[in-house]
Short mmCIF file of C-alpha atoms and ligand atoms in Angstrom, two decimals:
data_model
loop_
_atom_site.label_atom_id
_atom_site.label_comp_id
_atom_site.label_asym_id
_atom_site.label_seq_id
_atom_site.Cartn_x
_atom_site.Cartn_y
_atom_site.Cartn_z
CA UNK A 22 -24.42 -20.27 -4.86
CA UNK A 23 -25.11 -17.92 -7.76
CA UNK A 24 -23.57 -15.06 -9.65
CA UNK A 25 -24.22 -12.69 -6.73
CA UNK A 26 -21.49 -14.50 -4.85
CA UNK A 27 -19.23 -14.13 -7.84
CA UNK A 28 -19.88 -10.40 -7.73
CA UNK A 29 -18.89 -10.37 -4.08
CA UNK A 30 -15.66 -12.13 -5.00
CA UNK A 31 -15.01 -9.63 -7.75
CA UNK A 32 -15.50 -6.57 -5.62
CA UNK A 33 -13.43 -8.05 -2.82
CA UNK A 34 -10.52 -8.84 -5.15
CA UNK A 35 -10.82 -5.52 -6.91
CA UNK A 36 -10.05 -3.85 -3.63
CA UNK A 37 -7.41 -6.24 -2.39
CA UNK A 38 -5.21 -7.37 -5.25
CA UNK A 39 -4.73 -4.07 -7.06
CA UNK A 40 -6.20 -2.76 -10.23
CA UNK A 41 -3.67 -4.24 -12.63
CA UNK A 42 -3.91 -7.72 -11.27
CA UNK A 43 -7.67 -7.48 -11.22
CA UNK A 44 -7.88 -6.34 -14.82
CA UNK A 45 -5.45 -8.94 -16.06
CA UNK A 46 -6.66 -11.99 -14.26
CA UNK A 47 -10.04 -11.67 -12.61
CA UNK A 48 -12.00 -9.43 -14.91
CA UNK A 49 -11.77 -11.80 -17.90
CA UNK A 50 -13.30 -14.68 -15.90
CA UNK A 51 -16.91 -15.69 -16.31
CA UNK A 52 -18.93 -17.46 -13.65
CA UNK A 53 -20.50 -20.50 -15.30
CA UNK A 54 -22.24 -22.18 -12.43
CA UNK A 55 -21.93 -24.28 -9.31
CA UNK A 56 -22.88 -27.84 -8.58
CA UNK A 57 -22.18 -29.98 -5.53
CA UNK A 58 -19.73 -27.48 -4.06
CA UNK A 59 -17.73 -27.25 -7.29
CA UNK A 60 -17.66 -23.86 -8.94
CA UNK A 61 -17.06 -23.61 -12.67
CA UNK A 62 -15.34 -20.53 -14.03
CA UNK A 63 -14.21 -19.88 -17.54
CA UNK A 64 -11.22 -17.90 -18.71
CA UNK A 65 -10.30 -16.62 -22.17
CA UNK A 66 -7.18 -18.82 -22.25
CA UNK A 67 -6.04 -21.82 -20.29
CA UNK A 68 -2.98 -19.86 -19.28
CA UNK A 69 -5.15 -17.33 -17.46
CA UNK A 70 -7.20 -20.09 -15.89
CA UNK A 71 -4.10 -21.86 -14.60
CA UNK A 72 -2.58 -18.70 -13.35
CA UNK A 73 -5.69 -17.68 -11.43
CA UNK A 74 -6.07 -21.14 -10.05
CA UNK A 75 -2.50 -21.17 -8.75
CA UNK A 76 -2.32 -17.63 -7.47
CA UNK A 77 -5.82 -16.72 -6.43
CA UNK A 78 -7.68 -20.02 -6.25
CA UNK A 79 -7.56 -20.45 -2.51
CA UNK A 80 -8.38 -16.82 -1.93
CA UNK A 81 -11.42 -16.99 -4.19
CA UNK A 82 -12.64 -20.10 -2.44
CA UNK A 83 -12.20 -18.48 0.96
CA UNK A 84 -14.20 -15.42 -0.05
CA UNK A 85 -16.96 -17.66 -1.38
CA UNK A 86 -17.06 -19.58 1.88
CA UNK A 87 -17.10 -16.37 3.89
CA UNK A 88 -20.08 -15.32 1.82
CA UNK A 89 -21.90 -18.32 3.21
CA UNK A 90 -21.40 -20.98 0.56
CA UNK A 91 -19.69 -24.33 0.96
CA UNK A 92 -17.53 -24.32 -2.12
CA UNK A 93 -14.75 -26.86 -1.89
CA UNK A 94 -13.29 -26.70 -5.36
CA UNK A 95 -12.92 -24.40 -8.36
CA UNK A 96 -12.56 -25.60 -11.92
CA UNK A 97 -11.45 -23.48 -14.84
CA UNK A 98 -12.51 -24.01 -18.41
CA UNK A 99 -11.66 -22.05 -21.49
CA UNK A 100 -14.41 -19.71 -22.64
CA UNK A 101 -16.25 -20.91 -25.70
CA UNK A 102 -14.89 -24.43 -25.34
CA UNK A 103 -17.43 -25.77 -22.90
CA UNK A 104 -18.93 -27.99 -25.52
CA UNK A 105 -15.55 -29.32 -26.48
CA UNK A 106 -15.94 -27.86 -29.92
CA UNK A 107 -12.40 -26.67 -30.42
CA UNK A 108 -12.78 -26.23 -34.14
CA UNK A 109 -15.44 -23.55 -33.94
CA UNK A 110 -13.32 -21.66 -31.45
CA UNK A 111 -10.44 -21.81 -33.83
CA UNK A 112 -12.61 -20.46 -36.61
CA UNK A 113 -13.79 -17.56 -34.52
CA UNK A 114 -10.29 -16.62 -33.55
CA UNK A 115 -9.29 -16.56 -37.16
CA UNK A 116 -12.29 -14.54 -38.23
CA UNK A 117 -11.64 -11.80 -35.69
CA UNK A 118 -7.94 -11.71 -34.98
CA UNK A 119 -6.63 -9.65 -32.10
CA UNK A 120 -5.29 -6.33 -33.34
CA UNK A 121 -1.56 -6.38 -33.68
CA UNK A 122 0.03 -4.77 -30.65
CA UNK A 123 1.85 -2.22 -32.77
CA UNK A 124 -1.36 -1.07 -34.42
CA UNK A 125 -3.03 -0.36 -31.15
CA UNK A 126 -2.49 2.80 -29.18
CA UNK A 127 0.07 2.72 -26.41
CA UNK A 128 -1.34 0.22 -23.94
CA UNK A 129 -0.37 2.32 -20.94
CA UNK A 130 -2.13 1.42 -17.74
CA UNK A 131 -4.54 4.12 -16.63
CA UNK A 132 -2.95 6.71 -14.41
CA UNK A 133 -4.54 7.57 -11.10
CA UNK A 134 -5.53 11.23 -11.22
CA UNK A 135 -4.70 11.64 -7.53
CA UNK A 136 -1.09 10.60 -7.97
CA UNK A 137 0.50 13.90 -8.90
CA UNK A 138 3.57 15.68 -7.69
CA UNK A 139 1.52 18.35 -6.00
CA UNK A 140 -0.26 15.78 -3.85
CA UNK A 141 2.96 14.03 -2.87
CA UNK A 142 4.11 15.12 0.59
CA UNK A 143 7.87 15.35 0.83
CA UNK A 144 9.78 14.55 4.00
CA UNK A 145 13.21 13.25 4.96
CA UNK A 146 12.43 9.61 4.13
CA UNK A 147 11.40 10.28 0.54
CA UNK A 148 13.09 13.53 -0.46
CA UNK A 149 15.76 11.93 -2.60
CA UNK A 150 13.33 9.71 -4.47
CA UNK A 151 11.07 12.69 -5.00
CA UNK A 152 13.90 14.87 -6.31
CA UNK A 153 15.05 12.16 -8.70
CA UNK A 154 11.51 11.62 -9.98
CA UNK A 155 11.12 15.35 -10.53
CA UNK A 156 14.37 15.52 -12.42
CA UNK A 157 13.37 12.70 -14.75
CA UNK A 158 10.05 14.34 -15.49
CA UNK A 159 11.39 17.81 -16.04
CA UNK A 160 14.36 17.59 -18.27
CA UNK A 161 14.04 16.35 -21.78
CA UNK A 162 17.56 15.13 -21.35
CA UNK A 163 18.28 11.72 -19.96
CA UNK A 164 20.55 12.24 -16.97
CA UNK A 165 20.41 8.91 -15.19
CA UNK A 166 19.17 5.79 -16.79
CA UNK A 167 17.44 3.84 -15.49
CA UNK A 168 15.96 5.51 -12.46
CA UNK A 169 15.36 2.67 -10.04
CA UNK A 170 12.99 3.44 -7.15
CA UNK A 171 12.60 0.93 -4.42
CA UNK A 172 10.97 0.68 -1.00
CA UNK A 173 8.42 -1.20 1.08
CA UNK A 174 4.72 -1.49 0.35
CA UNK A 175 2.71 1.69 0.39
CA UNK A 176 5.59 4.13 0.57
CA UNK A 177 4.74 5.97 -2.63
CA UNK A 178 6.56 4.23 -5.50
CA UNK A 179 3.52 3.99 -7.72
CA UNK A 180 2.46 7.49 -6.77
CA UNK A 181 5.82 8.89 -7.91
CA UNK A 182 5.76 6.92 -11.15
CA UNK A 183 2.30 8.16 -12.06
CA UNK A 184 3.39 11.67 -11.14
CA UNK A 185 6.29 11.41 -13.58
CA UNK A 186 3.98 10.17 -16.33
CA UNK A 187 1.43 12.94 -15.73
CA UNK A 188 4.11 15.57 -15.73
CA UNK A 189 5.68 14.41 -18.98
CA UNK A 190 2.31 14.08 -20.66
CA UNK A 191 1.58 17.68 -19.80
CA UNK A 192 4.91 19.27 -20.54
CA UNK A 193 5.94 17.13 -23.53
CA UNK A 194 2.73 15.81 -25.06
CA UNK A 195 4.58 14.47 -28.07
CA UNK A 196 6.63 12.07 -25.94
CA UNK A 197 5.44 8.48 -25.94
CA UNK A 198 5.18 7.47 -22.31
CA UNK A 199 4.39 3.89 -21.48
CA UNK A 200 3.64 3.03 -17.87
CA UNK A 201 2.73 -0.49 -16.85
CA UNK A 202 3.21 -2.99 -14.08
CA UNK A 203 5.69 -5.80 -14.55
CA UNK A 204 2.73 -8.12 -14.33
CA UNK A 205 1.18 -6.45 -17.34
CA UNK A 206 4.46 -6.56 -19.14
CA UNK A 207 4.46 -10.29 -18.67
CA UNK A 208 0.83 -10.59 -19.64
CA UNK A 209 1.45 -8.74 -22.90
CA UNK A 210 4.50 -10.80 -23.58
CA UNK A 211 2.59 -14.03 -23.08
CA UNK A 212 -0.25 -12.76 -25.27
CA UNK A 213 2.24 -11.87 -27.99
CA UNK A 214 3.66 -15.37 -27.83
CA UNK A 215 0.22 -16.85 -27.96
CA UNK A 216 -0.92 -14.80 -30.92
CA UNK A 217 2.48 -15.14 -32.55
CA UNK A 218 2.98 -11.41 -32.59
CA UNK A 219 6.42 -11.02 -31.09
CA UNK A 220 7.27 -8.61 -33.83
CA UNK A 221 4.46 -6.26 -32.83
CA UNK A 222 5.40 -6.62 -29.20
CA UNK A 223 9.02 -5.71 -29.79
CA UNK A 224 8.14 -2.83 -32.05
CA UNK A 225 5.74 -1.42 -29.55
CA UNK A 226 8.08 -1.54 -26.60
CA UNK A 227 10.99 -0.22 -28.58
CA UNK A 228 9.12 2.75 -29.96
CA UNK A 229 8.49 4.55 -26.68
CA UNK A 230 10.38 7.53 -25.32
CA UNK A 231 9.81 6.73 -21.67
CA UNK A 232 9.20 3.24 -20.35
CA UNK A 233 8.09 2.80 -16.76
CA UNK A 234 7.72 -0.63 -15.27
CA UNK A 235 6.25 -0.85 -11.77
CA UNK A 236 6.94 -3.67 -9.29
CA UNK A 237 9.62 -5.33 -11.34
CA UNK A 238 10.28 -7.91 -8.60
CA UNK A 239 7.26 -9.64 -10.09
CA UNK A 240 9.25 -11.02 -13.01
CA UNK A 241 11.87 -12.63 -10.77
CA UNK A 242 11.98 -16.31 -11.53
CA UNK A 243 10.01 -15.93 -14.76
CA UNK A 244 12.79 -16.67 -17.14
CA UNK A 245 11.47 -15.95 -20.59
CA UNK A 246 9.74 -12.77 -19.45
CA UNK A 247 12.99 -11.63 -17.87
CA UNK A 248 14.81 -12.34 -21.04
CA UNK A 249 12.44 -10.24 -23.07
CA UNK A 250 12.54 -7.50 -20.48
CA UNK A 251 16.31 -7.47 -20.66
CA UNK A 252 16.31 -7.06 -24.42
CA UNK A 253 13.72 -4.32 -24.34
CA UNK A 254 15.65 -2.60 -21.61
CA UNK A 255 18.93 -2.72 -23.51
CA UNK A 256 17.39 -1.55 -26.75
CA UNK A 257 15.87 1.49 -25.06
CA UNK A 258 19.01 2.37 -23.13
CA UNK A 259 21.00 2.16 -26.34
CA UNK A 260 18.61 4.63 -27.95
CA UNK A 261 18.99 6.88 -24.94
CA UNK A 262 15.34 6.53 -23.97
CA UNK A 263 14.39 7.06 -20.34
CA UNK A 264 13.52 4.05 -18.21
CA UNK A 265 11.98 4.18 -14.76
CA UNK A 266 11.67 1.04 -12.71
CA UNK A 267 10.27 0.32 -9.27
CA UNK A 268 10.60 -2.67 -7.01
CA UNK A 269 9.98 -3.56 -3.41
CA UNK A 270 13.70 -3.99 -2.74
CA UNK A 271 17.12 -3.10 -4.12
CA UNK A 272 18.15 -4.71 -7.42
CA UNK A 273 20.82 -6.82 -5.75
CA UNK A 274 18.30 -8.23 -3.29
CA UNK A 275 15.75 -9.51 -5.75
CA UNK A 276 16.37 -13.21 -5.80
CA UNK A 277 15.50 -15.06 -8.95
CA UNK A 278 16.60 -12.10 -11.03
CA UNK A 279 19.44 -12.81 -13.42
CA UNK A 280 22.79 -11.29 -12.54
CA UNK A 281 23.11 -9.46 -15.83
CA UNK A 282 19.75 -7.76 -15.19
CA UNK A 283 20.67 -6.88 -11.63
CA UNK A 284 23.86 -5.22 -12.70
CA UNK A 285 22.23 -3.38 -15.57
CA UNK A 286 19.56 -2.04 -13.25
CA UNK A 287 22.28 -0.55 -11.10
CA UNK A 288 23.81 1.44 -13.91
CA UNK A 289 21.61 4.43 -13.40
CA UNK A 290 20.43 5.95 -10.19
CA UNK A 291 19.12 3.67 -7.48
CA UNK A 292 17.17 5.46 -4.73
CA UNK A 293 15.10 4.11 -1.93
CA UNK A 294 12.01 5.34 -0.18
CA UNK A 295 12.67 4.94 3.51
CA UNK A 296 9.96 3.97 5.96
CA UNK A 297 7.95 7.03 6.93
CA UNK A 298 8.70 8.94 10.10
CA UNK A 299 6.21 10.61 12.39
CA UNK A 300 6.53 14.06 10.79
CA UNK A 301 5.96 12.75 7.29
CA UNK A 302 2.94 10.72 8.40
CA UNK A 303 1.44 13.75 10.08
CA UNK A 304 2.13 15.83 6.97
CA UNK A 305 0.41 13.26 4.78
CA UNK A 306 -2.58 13.11 7.10
CA UNK A 307 -2.90 16.89 7.10
CA UNK A 308 -2.90 16.97 3.34
CA UNK A 309 -5.44 14.15 3.08
CA UNK A 310 -7.55 15.89 5.70
CA UNK A 311 -8.12 18.77 3.30
CA UNK A 312 -9.47 16.40 0.71
CA UNK A 313 -11.73 14.70 3.24
CA UNK A 314 -12.94 18.07 4.51
CA UNK A 315 -13.94 19.16 1.05
CA UNK A 316 -15.77 15.89 0.47
CA UNK A 317 -17.48 15.89 3.86
CA UNK A 318 -18.01 19.46 4.91
CA UNK A 319 -19.19 19.97 8.45
CA UNK A 320 -17.55 16.99 10.08
CA UNK A 321 -15.56 17.92 13.15
CA UNK A 322 -12.32 16.18 13.94
CA UNK A 323 -10.54 16.48 17.27
CA UNK A 324 -7.02 17.78 17.21
CA UNK A 325 -5.34 14.82 18.81
CA UNK A 326 -6.75 12.33 16.32
CA UNK A 327 -4.27 12.96 13.53
CA UNK A 328 -1.34 12.79 15.94
CA UNK A 329 -2.70 9.58 17.34
CA UNK A 330 -2.96 8.05 13.88
CA UNK A 331 0.50 9.24 12.87
CA UNK A 332 1.91 7.61 15.97
CA UNK A 333 0.01 4.41 15.81
CA UNK A 334 -0.14 3.54 12.12
CA UNK A 335 3.45 3.52 11.05
CA UNK A 336 3.61 0.73 8.52
CA UNK A 337 2.18 1.99 5.32
CA UNK A 338 0.72 5.17 3.92
CA UNK A 339 -2.10 3.32 2.21
CA UNK A 340 -3.32 2.03 5.56
CA UNK A 341 -2.99 5.49 7.04
CA UNK A 342 -5.09 6.99 4.26
CA UNK A 343 -7.62 4.20 4.52
CA UNK A 344 -7.98 4.88 8.22
CA UNK A 345 -8.80 8.53 7.63
CA UNK A 346 -11.26 7.71 4.88
CA UNK A 347 -13.01 5.21 7.09
CA UNK A 348 -13.26 7.69 9.97
CA UNK A 349 -14.93 10.27 7.75
CA UNK A 350 -17.27 7.73 6.22
CA UNK A 351 -18.26 6.51 9.67
CA UNK A 352 -18.66 10.03 11.04
CA UNK A 353 -20.92 11.07 8.19
CA UNK A 354 -23.02 7.92 8.51
CA UNK A 355 -23.65 8.17 12.22
CA UNK A 356 -23.44 11.96 12.42
CA UNK A 357 -20.77 12.02 15.07
CA UNK A 358 -17.65 14.06 15.39
CA UNK A 359 -14.33 12.28 15.10
CA UNK A 360 -12.75 12.06 18.51
CA UNK A 361 -10.27 9.69 20.04
CA UNK A 362 -12.88 7.28 21.38
CA UNK A 363 -14.66 6.92 18.11
CA UNK A 364 -11.31 6.54 16.34
CA UNK A 365 -10.31 3.65 18.55
CA UNK A 366 -13.66 2.00 18.13
CA UNK A 367 -13.90 2.51 14.40
CA UNK A 368 -10.31 1.49 13.64
CA UNK A 369 -9.92 -1.30 16.17
CA UNK A 370 -8.83 -3.84 13.54
CA UNK A 371 -6.27 -1.56 11.89
CA UNK A 372 -4.88 -0.45 15.22
CA UNK A 373 -4.56 -4.00 16.43
CA UNK A 374 -2.73 -5.01 13.27
CA UNK A 375 -0.23 -2.20 13.43
CA UNK A 376 0.19 -2.33 17.16
CA UNK A 377 3.72 -1.92 18.35
CA UNK A 378 4.90 -4.43 20.81
CA UNK A 379 4.88 -1.92 23.66
CA UNK A 380 3.55 -3.53 26.81
CA UNK A 381 2.07 -1.90 29.87
CA UNK A 382 4.88 -3.40 31.96
CA UNK A 383 7.47 -1.71 29.77
CA UNK A 384 5.65 1.58 30.04
CA UNK A 385 5.49 1.36 33.81
CA UNK A 386 9.17 0.46 34.00
CA UNK A 387 10.34 3.29 31.72
CA UNK A 388 8.17 5.88 33.44
CA UNK A 389 9.36 4.75 36.88
CA UNK A 390 12.98 5.01 35.70
CA UNK A 391 12.42 8.41 34.26
CA UNK A 392 10.99 9.79 37.49
CA UNK A 393 13.35 7.85 39.73
CA UNK A 394 10.63 5.77 41.29
CA UNK A 395 10.31 2.06 41.93
CA UNK A 396 7.88 -0.10 39.99
CA UNK A 397 6.06 -0.83 43.24
CA UNK A 398 5.44 2.91 43.77
CA UNK A 399 3.64 3.05 40.47
CA UNK A 400 1.30 0.26 41.47
CA UNK A 401 0.86 1.32 45.10
CA UNK A 402 -2.15 3.19 46.44
CA UNK A 403 0.01 6.22 47.36
CA UNK A 404 -1.49 9.48 46.19
CA UNK A 405 1.36 11.92 46.80
CA UNK A 406 1.76 14.02 43.68
CA UNK A 407 5.38 12.87 43.18
CA UNK A 408 3.99 9.39 42.61
CA UNK A 409 0.51 10.13 41.31
CA UNK A 410 1.65 12.31 38.42
CA UNK A 411 4.09 9.75 36.95
CA UNK A 412 1.43 7.10 37.40
CA UNK A 413 -1.01 9.22 35.39
CA UNK A 414 1.58 9.70 32.68
CA UNK A 415 2.09 5.96 32.54
CA UNK A 416 -1.67 5.38 32.27
CA UNK A 417 -1.91 7.95 29.52
CA UNK A 418 0.89 6.24 27.61
CA UNK A 419 -0.74 2.87 28.13
CA UNK A 420 -3.95 4.18 26.65
CA UNK A 421 -2.30 5.81 23.65
CA UNK A 422 0.45 3.31 22.86
CA UNK A 423 -1.37 0.03 23.42
CA UNK A 424 -4.83 -1.07 22.50
CA UNK A 425 -5.64 -2.35 25.96
CA UNK A 426 -9.05 -1.39 27.30
CA UNK A 427 -9.51 1.05 30.16
CA UNK A 428 -10.51 -1.67 32.68
CA UNK A 429 -7.50 -3.75 31.64
CA UNK A 430 -5.16 -0.80 32.15
CA UNK A 431 -6.74 -0.11 35.53
CA UNK A 432 -6.15 -3.70 36.59
CA UNK A 433 -2.47 -3.55 35.63
CA UNK A 434 -1.98 -0.46 37.75
CA UNK A 435 -2.56 -2.19 41.05
CA UNK A 436 -6.20 -3.04 40.44
CA UNK A 437 -7.59 0.43 39.86
CA UNK A 438 -10.97 1.29 38.44
CA UNK A 439 -11.36 2.27 34.78
CA UNK A 440 -12.67 5.71 35.81
CA UNK A 441 -9.30 6.38 37.41
CA UNK A 442 -7.69 5.69 34.07
CA UNK A 443 -10.09 8.01 32.25
CA UNK A 444 -9.33 10.71 34.77
CA UNK A 445 -5.57 10.20 34.31
CA UNK A 446 -5.81 10.39 30.51
CA UNK A 447 -7.83 13.62 30.65
CA UNK A 448 -5.52 15.11 33.23
CA UNK A 449 -2.40 14.44 31.20
CA UNK A 450 -4.05 15.77 28.04
CA UNK A 451 -4.78 19.01 29.91
CA UNK A 452 -1.33 19.23 31.42
CA UNK A 453 0.39 18.77 28.09
CA UNK A 454 -1.14 22.06 27.00
CA UNK A 455 -0.42 24.03 30.16
CA UNK A 456 2.77 22.45 31.47
CA UNK A 457 5.62 22.22 28.99
CA UNK A 458 7.69 20.05 31.32
CA UNK A 459 5.04 17.36 31.36
CA UNK A 460 4.67 17.65 27.62
CA UNK A 461 8.39 17.12 27.15
CA UNK A 462 8.39 14.17 29.52
CA UNK A 463 5.55 12.54 27.63
CA UNK A 464 7.19 13.06 24.25
CA UNK A 465 10.54 11.79 25.45
CA UNK A 466 9.00 8.69 27.00
CA UNK A 467 6.93 8.04 23.95
CA UNK A 468 9.96 8.19 21.70
CA UNK A 469 11.92 5.88 23.97
CA UNK A 470 9.09 3.39 24.09
CA UNK A 471 8.58 3.43 20.36
CA UNK A 472 12.22 3.15 19.47
P1 ADP B 1 3.73 1.71 -3.33
O1 ADP B 1 3.60 1.72 -4.80
O2 ADP B 1 5.09 2.11 -2.85
O3 ADP B 1 3.29 0.42 -2.69
P2 ADP B 1 1.75 3.78 -3.49
O4 ADP B 1 2.46 4.74 -4.36
O5 ADP B 1 0.66 2.97 -4.10
O6 ADP B 1 2.78 2.82 -2.74
O7 ADP B 1 1.18 4.59 -2.23
C1 ADP B 1 0.14 4.10 -1.41
C2 ADP B 1 -0.80 5.22 -1.06
O8 ADP B 1 -0.14 6.14 -0.21
C3 ADP B 1 -1.24 6.01 -2.26
O9 ADP B 1 -2.60 6.37 -2.11
C4 ADP B 1 -0.37 7.24 -2.24
O10 ADP B 1 -1.03 8.37 -2.80
C5 ADP B 1 -0.14 7.44 -0.77
N1 ADP B 1 1.17 8.04 -0.49
C6 ADP B 1 2.35 7.40 -0.30
N2 ADP B 1 3.33 8.27 -0.04
C7 ADP B 1 2.77 9.49 -0.08
C8 ADP B 1 3.26 10.83 0.11
N3 ADP B 1 4.56 11.06 0.39
N4 ADP B 1 2.39 11.85 0.02
C9 ADP B 1 1.10 11.63 -0.25
N5 ADP B 1 0.56 10.42 -0.43
C10 ADP B 1 1.38 9.35 -0.35
MG1 MG B 2 2.94 0.23 -6.11
#
């Protein structure tokens, strides 16, 4: 194995662990070599080495193995200490000391230029969080402090926080806005301890007008970091400086967080981002579609595709966005238009992962109920329209709500051929446009099945 494999690891982690984590932990590592299945990496401090080893070690090894190597162990050394010459390292550190934190500019994490208020799509599930974020960014006055935003992965917490920071930077350029992840907060704290610069650290964090800490659940269980966070927090609140915090769950539900911190976090306004609903997902897709269209002019996308994605990918907006990006990338590579078939082919892995547990049996049962038929009618060879139409609806739902193949669906409907299923899907698609009753039936059944 060589440094090419290390580059593969880096680009993989860059995409999967998030920018902050990558910058803090992976970027400082240097690939030193590999011998007998043991990879040597060096880190600027042993703390970083230990941390990476504990948190990302197995993942790094797996990626290396997937890249075709047979790495069975990673070792971490401290950069510049390979030769065991600790004294020279000491000398170098002294000669070029780290700048004091307070001297440096605000160490705000970079803000993503796409995460603005105008690109944030508002719907029922996030309207309160959005309104609160707006309020914090607009008024110079501190109305609720802290603002605590919480919600599941990929629901827009970071987007809203960046939007607040952008807005304040534009409307009140003199305000000192510091945005960082809780992980970075900890990293800076540990660095300050290491370089004996707690004074600089405290001064820095207490001199800001707006402090935003993202993913604060990260410091749960990390006692001294929590302690420092608590003091910073109190000092800023006392000075009436705005604090915005996000977490993946409500303050009271973060275990490993001290009680006094939990209760202080609840002093201000606590709002949650609810899981997205169908309308919001469709709205987000429509807005992202514009971006994709401007990047890839000339690519055609079938109407039903966005609806299909909004129905099928319900977990997380990031995944939804990723799906659309991948479709456009694929379409421009192979020069095809984006239709339902290509979508299912191109996104098979994503669709499988976010598949609802709707089974074909359930679909058949619900459709039979709805039309007052027996299950056996649905599977029988009878072709009377009163039976055939519901059967087609059930096939259509099986195709759109499960990821079963056409032949598989055919088999489950009394051993029919896959061409029968294709015909049924097309027929129902047509009827939904021309026959509002059928359209209503399909929507109603779909909602019942997805509930
Ligand atoms: P979180 O921090 O809650 O895990 P993010 O803020 O990183 O989630 O959002 C994940 C992705 O989804 C981002 O690319 C973000 O722009 C997008 N996103 C989430 N919610 C919305 C929304 N309401 N409108 C537009 N984009 C959104
Ligand atoms: Mg986030």
